[in-house]
């Protein structure tokens, strides 16, 4: 966030884009929230994954919102606020970012990482279990995007320090620790649409579960299968997001479930190569093995409205006013250019 703060203190740049202005406004908003609440602690959750897998629904339930779920077009920001009990209790803020589409998303994936750093950052990756032939395509795109964002926006020292912290979360005495490629922040992989996945062929279930358990274990992530139709799974994923966003409950995973015939639940450090039934491996080999069993299709294209800015569900008063101002400036410039060309033609 320090980089953005330094940018916002500079003199206005006449060449800045609408995206630059929006980033400054978000930064200023977060600074104002911090000053008004007496210096609360902040954490950040980045929710990204397969199209239509239920990301917005998870966020709405986490933030106790009854909003009508709309397709997320690009990158959306919201936040939640909690106050701990006790006199003089500190207020806690959770920044929540949601990525709408994985198509050409690398630059958008960088925004939350660049804005907040890794110290209080976490990711929730939501995958569509009902589409096994797209699962690895989406997951690979996400992991590559996150790794690229880290390498471009975080120092090697910061990455190393956060990886050491994540090793403690997995368990310093874990038998597989030296074989893992742990990411420098907590990750929960959510297998969405589990109700539809229950009807999938048993052999495909085995491959999907082995793949997701393997990649979760390899990067030091937790894994939960989820459907809103199961109350206990809904509570567990909500508790898990509260754990990432506000630190409570301290242990959201009340049980471990590894049977592919039921919903998989694996807490941080709760699996091993021996339990999965594979030799130590890495993400590349996991993907190759899964794709050989279940051939993958490309990332699904997203249908974008002609002008999302006119959709009432995406209103942002300050940004809309700036957009209107820029549109007026552009129209005046075009008219001036047209008049000048007509005048020169007469001459």
CSV table of C-alpha atoms in Angstrom, one decimal:
chain,number,residue,atom,x,y,z
A,1,UNK,CA,0.0,0.0,0.0
A,2,UNK,CA,3.0,2.3,0.6
A,3,UNK,CA,3.6,2.5,-3.2
A,4,UNK,CA,0.0,3.7,-3.7
A,5,UNK,CA,0.2,6.2,-0.9
A,6,UNK,CA,3.3,7.7,-2.4
A,7,UNK,CA,1.5,8.0,-5.7
A,8,UNK,CA,-1.5,9.7,-4.2
A,9,UNK,CA,0.7,12.3,-2.6
A,10,UNK,CA,2.2,13.4,-5.9
A,11,UNK,CA,1.0,16.2,-8.1
A,12,UNK,CA,-1.9,15.2,-10.4
A,13,UNK,CA,-0.8,13.6,-13.7
A,14,UNK,CA,-2.8,14.8,-16.6
A,15,UNK,CA,-2.1,11.6,-18.5
A,16,UNK,CA,-3.6,9.3,-15.8
A,17,UNK,CA,-6.2,6.8,-16.9
A,18,UNK,CA,-9.6,6.1,-15.4
A,19,UNK,CA,-8.0,2.9,-13.8
A,20,UNK,CA,-5.3,5.0,-12.2
A,21,UNK,CA,-7.9,7.4,-10.8
A,22,UNK,CA,-10.0,4.5,-9.5
A,23,UNK,CA,-7.0,3.0,-7.7
A,24,UNK,CA,-6.2,6.3,-6.0
A,25,UNK,CA,-9.8,6.6,-4.8
A,26,UNK,CA,-9.8,3.1,-3.3
A,27,UNK,CA,-6.5,3.9,-1.6
A,28,UNK,CA,-7.8,7.2,-0.2
A,29,UNK,CA,-11.0,5.5,0.9
A,30,UNK,CA,-9.1,2.9,2.9
A,31,UNK,CA,-6.9,5.5,4.5
A,32,UNK,CA,-10.0,7.5,5.6
A,33,UNK,CA,-11.6,4.3,7.0
A,34,UNK,CA,-8.4,3.7,9.0
A,35,UNK,CA,-8.3,7.2,10.4
A,36,UNK,CA,-12.0,7.3,11.4
A,37,UNK,CA,-11.8,4.0,13.3
A,38,UNK,CA,-8.7,4.8,15.3
A,39,UNK,CA,-6.2,2.7,13.4
A,40,UNK,CA,-7.9,-0.7,13.0
A,41,UNK,CA,-6.1,-3.8,11.9
A,42,UNK,CA,-6.6,-4.7,8.3
A,43,UNK,CA,-6.6,-8.0,6.4
A,44,UNK,CA,-7.2,-8.7,2.8
A,45,UNK,CA,-9.0,-11.6,1.1
A,46,UNK,CA,-8.7,-12.1,-2.7
A,47,UNK,CA,-11.5,-14.3,-4.1
A,48,UNK,CA,-10.9,-15.6,-7.6
A,49,UNK,CA,-11.7,-18.7,-9.6
A,50,UNK,CA,-14.0,-20.3,-12.2
A,51,UNK,CA,-16.8,-18.4,-13.8
A,52,UNK,CA,-20.1,-19.0,-12.2
A,53,UNK,CA,-18.7,-21.1,-9.3
A,54,UNK,CA,-20.3,-19.0,-6.6
A,55,UNK,CA,-17.6,-16.5,-5.7
A,56,UNK,CA,-20.1,-13.5,-5.2
A,57,UNK,CA,-22.4,-15.7,-3.2
A,58,UNK,CA,-19.6,-16.7,-0.8
A,59,UNK,CA,-18.6,-13.0,-0.4
A,60,UNK,CA,-22.2,-11.9,0.3
A,61,UNK,CA,-22.6,-14.6,3.0
A,62,UNK,CA,-19.3,-13.8,4.5
A,63,UNK,CA,-20.2,-10.1,4.7
A,64,UNK,CA,-23.8,-10.8,5.8
A,65,UNK,CA,-25.2,-9.1,2.7
A,66,UNK,CA,-28.5,-9.8,0.9
A,67,UNK,CA,-27.4,-8.2,-2.4
A,68,UNK,CA,-28.8,-9.7,-5.6
A,69,UNK,CA,-25.9,-11.6,-7.1
A,70,UNK,CA,-24.7,-10.1,-10.4
A,71,UNK,CA,-22.0,-11.3,-12.8
A,72,UNK,CA,-18.7,-9.8,-11.8
A,73,UNK,CA,-17.1,-8.3,-15.0
A,74,UNK,CA,-13.6,-7.4,-13.9
A,75,UNK,CA,-12.3,-6.6,-10.4
A,76,UNK,CA,-14.7,-5.6,-7.6
A,77,UNK,CA,-13.8,-4.2,-4.1
A,78,UNK,CA,-15.8,-4.3,-0.9
A,79,UNK,CA,-15.0,-4.5,2.8
A,80,UNK,CA,-16.3,-5.8,6.1
A,81,UNK,CA,-15.8,-4.4,9.6
A,82,UNK,CA,-15.9,-6.1,12.9
A,83,UNK,CA,-15.3,-4.8,16.4
A,84,UNK,CA,-13.8,-7.1,19.0
A,85,UNK,CA,-15.5,-7.4,22.4
A,86,UNK,CA,-14.1,-5.6,25.4
A,87,UNK,CA,-13.5,-2.0,26.4
A,88,UNK,CA,-11.4,0.0,24.0
A,89,UNK,CA,-11.6,-2.9,21.6
A,90,UNK,CA,-9.9,-2.5,18.2
A,91,UNK,CA,-11.9,-2.4,15.0
A,92,UNK,CA,-10.9,-4.8,12.4
A,93,UNK,CA,-11.3,-4.3,8.6
A,94,UNK,CA,-11.3,-7.0,5.9
A,95,UNK,CA,-10.7,-5.8,2.4
A,96,UNK,CA,-12.4,-8.1,-0.1
A,97,UNK,CA,-11.4,-8.2,-3.8
A,98,UNK,CA,-13.2,-10.4,-6.3
A,99,UNK,CA,-11.9,-11.2,-9.8
A,100,UNK,CA,-14.8,-11.8,-12.2
A,101,UNK,CA,-13.0,-13.5,-15.1
A,102,UNK,CA,-9.7,-15.3,-15.7
A,103,UNK,CA,-9.5,-14.2,-19.3
A,104,UNK,CA,-6.6,-11.7,-19.7
A,105,UNK,CA,-6.5,-11.3,-15.9
A,106,UNK,CA,-2.8,-11.1,-15.0
A,107,UNK,CA,-2.8,-7.3,-14.6
A,108,UNK,CA,-6.0,-7.4,-12.5
A,109,UNK,CA,-4.6,-10.1,-10.3
A,110,UNK,CA,-1.7,-7.8,-9.5
A,111,UNK,CA,-4.0,-5.0,-8.1
A,112,UNK,CA,-4.8,-6.5,-4.6
A,113,UNK,CA,-1.2,-7.7,-4.1
A,114,UNK,CA,0.2,-4.4,-5.1
A,115,UNK,CA,-2.3,-2.5,-3.0
A,116,UNK,CA,-1.9,-4.5,0.3
A,117,UNK,CA,1.3,-6.5,0.2
A,118,UNK,CA,1.6,-10.0,1.7
A,119,UNK,CA,1.7,-9.4,5.4
A,120,UNK,CA,-2.1,-9.7,5.9
A,121,UNK,CA,-3.1,-11.2,2.5
A,122,UNK,CA,-5.0,-14.4,1.8
A,123,UNK,CA,-6.6,-15.9,-1.3
A,124,UNK,CA,-9.7,-18.0,-1.7
A,125,UNK,CA,-9.7,-20.0,-5.0
A,126,UNK,CA,-13.2,-21.2,-6.0
A,127,UNK,CA,-13.3,-23.9,-8.6
A,128,UNK,CA,-16.3,-25.5,-10.3
A,129,UNK,CA,-16.4,-29.2,-9.5
A,130,UNK,CA,-19.1,-29.8,-12.0
A,131,UNK,CA,-16.7,-29.1,-14.8
A,132,UNK,CA,-13.7,-31.5,-14.3
A,133,UNK,CA,-12.6,-30.8,-17.9
A,134,UNK,CA,-11.9,-27.1,-17.0
A,135,UNK,CA,-10.7,-27.5,-13.5
A,136,UNK,CA,-7.0,-27.6,-14.1
A,137,UNK,CA,-7.1,-24.9,-16.8
A,138,UNK,CA,-8.6,-22.5,-14.4
A,139,UNK,CA,-6.4,-23.5,-11.4
A,140,UNK,CA,-3.2,-23.2,-13.5
A,141,UNK,CA,-4.2,-19.8,-14.7
A,142,UNK,CA,-4.9,-18.6,-11.2
A,143,UNK,CA,-1.6,-20.0,-9.7
A,144,UNK,CA,0.5,-18.6,-12.6
A,145,UNK,CA,-1.2,-15.2,-12.2
A,146,UNK,CA,-0.6,-15.1,-8.4
A,147,UNK,CA,3.0,-16.1,-8.8
A,148,UNK,CA,3.6,-13.4,-11.4
A,149,UNK,CA,1.9,-10.8,-9.2
A,150,UNK,CA,4.2,-11.8,-6.3
A,151,UNK,CA,7.4,-11.7,-8.4
A,152,UNK,CA,6.6,-8.3,-9.8
A,153,UNK,CA,5.3,-6.5,-6.7
A,154,UNK,CA,7.0,-8.1,-3.7
A,155,UNK,CA,10.7,-8.2,-2.6
A,156,UNK,CA,12.5,-11.5,-2.3
A,157,UNK,CA,12.9,-10.7,1.4
A,158,UNK,CA,9.2,-10.2,2.0
A,159,UNK,CA,8.4,-13.4,0.1
A,160,UNK,CA,10.9,-15.4,2.1
A,161,UNK,CA,9.7,-14.1,5.4
A,162,UNK,CA,6.0,-14.9,4.6
A,163,UNK,CA,6.9,-18.4,3.4
A,164,UNK,CA,8.5,-19.0,6.7
A,165,UNK,CA,5.3,-17.9,8.4
A,166,UNK,CA,3.3,-20.2,6.2
A,167,UNK,CA,5.6,-23.1,7.0
A,168,UNK,CA,4.6,-22.7,10.7
A,169,UNK,CA,0.9,-22.8,9.6
A,170,UNK,CA,1.5,-26.1,7.8
A,171,UNK,CA,3.7,-27.4,10.6
A,172,UNK,CA,7.4,-27.2,11.0
A,173,UNK,CA,7.5,-30.9,12.0
A,174,UNK,CA,5.4,-31.9,8.9
A,175,UNK,CA,7.0,-35.0,7.2
A,176,UNK,CA,6.7,-33.5,3.7
A,177,UNK,CA,7.7,-29.9,4.5
A,178,UNK,CA,10.9,-29.9,2.5
A,179,UNK,CA,9.1,-31.2,-0.6
A,180,UNK,CA,6.5,-28.5,-0.8
A,181,UNK,CA,6.4,-25.3,-2.9
A,182,UNK,CA,4.5,-23.2,-0.3
A,183,UNK,CA,3.0,-19.9,-1.4
A,184,UNK,CA,3.8,-16.9,0.9
A,185,UNK,CA,0.2,-16.4,2.1
A,186,UNK,CA,-2.7,-18.5,3.2
A,187,UNK,CA,-4.8,-20.1,0.4
A,188,UNK,CA,-8.1,-21.9,0.7
A,189,UNK,CA,-9.1,-23.9,-2.4
A,190,UNK,CA,-12.9,-24.2,-2.5
A,191,UNK,CA,-14.5,-27.0,-4.6
A,192,UNK,CA,-17.8,-25.3,-5.5
A,193,UNK,CA,-21.0,-26.9,-6.7
A,194,UNK,CA,-20.4,-30.1,-4.7
A,195,UNK,CA,-24.1,-31.0,-5.0
A,196,UNK,CA,-23.6,-31.4,-8.8
A,197,UNK,CA,-20.2,-33.2,-8.3
A,198,UNK,CA,-21.9,-35.9,-6.3
A,199,UNK,CA,-23.5,-37.2,-9.5
A,200,UNK,CA,-20.1,-37.4,-11.4
A,201,UNK,CA,-18.6,-40.8,-12.3
A,202,UNK,CA,-16.7,-42.4,-9.5
A,203,UNK,CA,-13.4,-42.7,-11.4
A,204,UNK,CA,-13.6,-39.0,-12.4
A,205,UNK,CA,-14.2,-38.2,-8.7
A,206,UNK,CA,-11.1,-40.0,-7.7
A,207,UNK,CA,-9.0,-38.1,-10.2
A,208,UNK,CA,-10.5,-34.7,-9.2
A,209,UNK,CA,-10.0,-35.4,-5.5
A,210,UNK,CA,-6.4,-36.6,-6.0
A,211,UNK,CA,-5.6,-33.6,-8.1
A,212,UNK,CA,-7.0,-31.0,-5.7
A,213,UNK,CA,-5.6,-32.7,-2.6
A,214,UNK,CA,-2.1,-32.9,-4.3
A,215,UNK,CA,-2.0,-29.3,-5.4
A,216,UNK,CA,-3.4,-28.0,-2.1
A,217,UNK,CA,-0.8,-30.0,-0.2
A,218,UNK,CA,2.0,-28.9,-2.6
A,219,UNK,CA,1.3,-25.1,-2.1
A,220,UNK,CA,0.4,-25.4,1.6
A,221,UNK,CA,-3.3,-24.6,1.1
A,222,UNK,CA,-6.4,-25.8,2.8
A,223,UNK,CA,-9.2,-27.6,0.8
A,224,UNK,CA,-12.9,-27.5,1.3
A,225,UNK,CA,-15.7,-28.9,-1.0
A,226,UNK,CA,-18.8,-26.7,-0.7
A,227,UNK,CA,-22.4,-26.4,-1.6
A,228,UNK,CA,-24.9,-23.9,-0.2
A,229,UNK,CA,-27.4,-26.8,0.1
A,230,UNK,CA,-25.3,-28.3,2.9
A,231,UNK,CA,-25.6,-26.3,6.2
A,232,UNK,CA,-22.4,-27.7,7.8
A,233,UNK,CA,-20.3,-27.0,4.7
A,234,UNK,CA,-21.7,-23.5,4.4
A,235,UNK,CA,-20.9,-22.8,8.0
A,236,UNK,CA,-17.4,-24.2,7.6
A,237,UNK,CA,-16.5,-22.1,4.6
A,238,UNK,CA,-17.9,-19.0,6.3
A,239,UNK,CA,-15.9,-19.8,9.5
A,240,UNK,CA,-12.8,-20.3,7.2
A,241,UNK,CA,-13.3,-16.9,5.6
A,242,UNK,CA,-13.8,-15.2,9.0
A,243,UNK,CA,-10.6,-16.9,10.1
A,244,UNK,CA,-8.7,-15.3,7.1
A,245,UNK,CA,-10.4,-12.0,7.4
A,246,UNK,CA,-10.7,-11.4,11.1
A,247,UNK,CA,-8.7,-14.1,12.8
A,248,UNK,CA,-11.7,-15.8,14.4
A,249,UNK,CA,-12.4,-18.6,14.9
A,250,UNK,CA,-8.8,-19.6,15.3
A,251,UNK,CA,-9.5,-23.2,14.1
A,252,UNK,CA,-12.4,-23.2,11.5
A,253,UNK,CA,-11.7,-26.8,10.4
A,254,UNK,CA,-13.5,-28.9,13.0
A,255,UNK,CA,-12.8,-32.2,11.1
A,256,UNK,CA,-10.7,-33.7,8.3
A,257,UNK,CA,-12.5,-35.7,5.6
A,258,UNK,CA,-10.4,-37.5,2.9
A,259,UNK,CA,-12.9,-39.9,1.3
A,260,UNK,CA,-13.7,-39.0,-2.3
A,261,UNK,CA,-17.2,-40.4,-1.9
A,262,UNK,CA,-18.0,-37.5,0.4
A,263,UNK,CA,-17.1,-33.8,0.7
A,264,UNK,CA,-13.3,-33.3,1.1
A,265,UNK,CA,-12.1,-31.1,4.0
A,266,UNK,CA,-8.4,-30.7,4.6
A,267,UNK,CA,-7.1,-28.0,7.0
A,268,UNK,CA,-3.7,-26.4,6.6
A,269,UNK,CA,-1.0,-29.1,6.9
A,270,UNK,CA,-3.7,-31.8,7.2
A,271,UNK,CA,-2.6,-34.0,4.3
A,272,UNK,CA,0.5,-35.9,3.2
A,273,UNK,CA,1.8,-37.5,0.0
A,274,UNK,CA,1.4,-40.9,1.7
A,275,UNK,CA,-2.2,-40.2,2.6
A,276,UNK,CA,-2.9,-39.1,-1.0
A,277,UNK,CA,-1.2,-42.2,-2.3
A,278,UNK,CA,1.4,-40.4,-4.6
A,279,UNK,CA,5.1,-39.8,-4.5
A,280,UNK,CA,6.3,-36.2,-3.7
A,281,UNK,CA,5.6,-34.1,-6.7
A,282,UNK,CA,5.1,-30.5,-7.9
A,283,UNK,CA,2.4,-28.4,-9.5
A,284,UNK,CA,3.6,-29.0,-13.1
A,285,UNK,CA,3.6,-32.8,-12.8
A,286,UNK,CA,0.2,-32.7,-10.9
A,287,UNK,CA,-1.3,-30.8,-13.9
A,288,UNK,CA,0.2,-33.1,-16.5
A,289,UNK,CA,-1.0,-36.2,-14.7
A,290,UNK,CA,-4.6,-34.8,-14.2
A,291,UNK,CA,-4.8,-33.6,-17.8
A,292,UNK,CA,-3.7,-37.0,-19.1
A,293,UNK,CA,-6.7,-38.6,-17.3
A,294,UNK,CA,-9.2,-35.8,-18.0
A,295,UNK,CA,-8.3,-33.7,-21.1
A,296,UNK,CA,-8.8,-30.0,-20.4
A,297,UNK,CA,-10.6,-27.3,-22.5
A,298,UNK,CA,-9.6,-23.6,-22.7
A,299,UNK,CA,-10.6,-20.8,-20.3
A,300,UNK,CA,-14.2,-19.9,-20.9
A,301,UNK,CA,-14.9,-16.6,-22.6
A,302,UNK,CA,-16.9,-13.9,-20.8
A,303,UNK,CA,-19.8,-12.1,-22.4
A,304,UNK,CA,-19.4,-8.4,-21.5
A,305,UNK,CA,-22.3,-5.9,-22.0
A,306,UNK,CA,-21.9,-3.2,-24.6
A,307,UNK,CA,-21.4,-0.5,-21.8
A,308,UNK,CA,-21.2,-1.9,-18.3
A,309,UNK,CA,-20.9,1.7,-17.0
A,310,UNK,CA,-24.7,2.1,-17.7
A,311,UNK,CA,-25.6,-0.9,-15.6
A,312,UNK,CA,-27.2,0.4,-12.3
A,313,UNK,CA,-25.5,-2.4,-10.4
A,314,UNK,CA,-22.1,-0.9,-11.0
A,315,UNK,CA,-22.8,2.7,-9.9
A,316,UNK,CA,-19.9,4.5,-8.3
A,317,UNK,CA,-20.8,8.2,-7.9
A,318,UNK,CA,-17.3,9.7,-7.8
A,319,UNK,CA,-15.9,7.5,-10.6
A,320,UNK,CA,-19.1,8.1,-12.7
A,321,UNK,CA,-18.7,11.9,-12.3
A,322,UNK,CA,-15.1,11.7,-13.4
A,323,UNK,CA,-16.0,9.5,-16.3
A,324,UNK,CA,-18.7,12.0,-17.4
A,325,UNK,CA,-16.2,14.8,-17.1
A,326,UNK,CA,-13.6,13.0,-19.2
A,327,UNK,CA,-16.4,12.2,-21.8
A,328,UNK,CA,-17.3,15.9,-22.0
A,329,UNK,CA,-13.6,16.8,-22.5
A,330,UNK,CA,-13.3,14.3,-25.2
A,331,UNK,CA,-16.4,15.5,-27.0
A,332,UNK,CA,-15.2,19.1,-26.9
A,333,UNK,CA,-11.8,18.1,-28.2
A,334,UNK,CA,-13.5,16.2,-31.1
A,335,UNK,CA,-15.7,19.1,-32.0
A,336,UNK,CA,-12.7,21.6,-31.9
A,337,UNK,CA,-10.8,19.2,-34.1
A,338,UNK,CA,-13.7,18.9,-36.5
A,339,UNK,CA,-14.1,22.7,-36.7
A,340,UNK,CA,-10.4,23.2,-37.3
A,341,UNK,CA,-10.3,20.7,-40.1
A,342,UNK,CA,-13.3,22.3,-41.8
A,343,UNK,CA,-11.7,25.8,-41.4
A,344,UNK,CA,-8.4,24.5,-42.9
A,345,UNK,CA,-10.3,22.9,-45.8
A,346,UNK,CA,-11.9,26.3,-46.6
A,347,UNK,CA,-8.6,28.0,-46.5
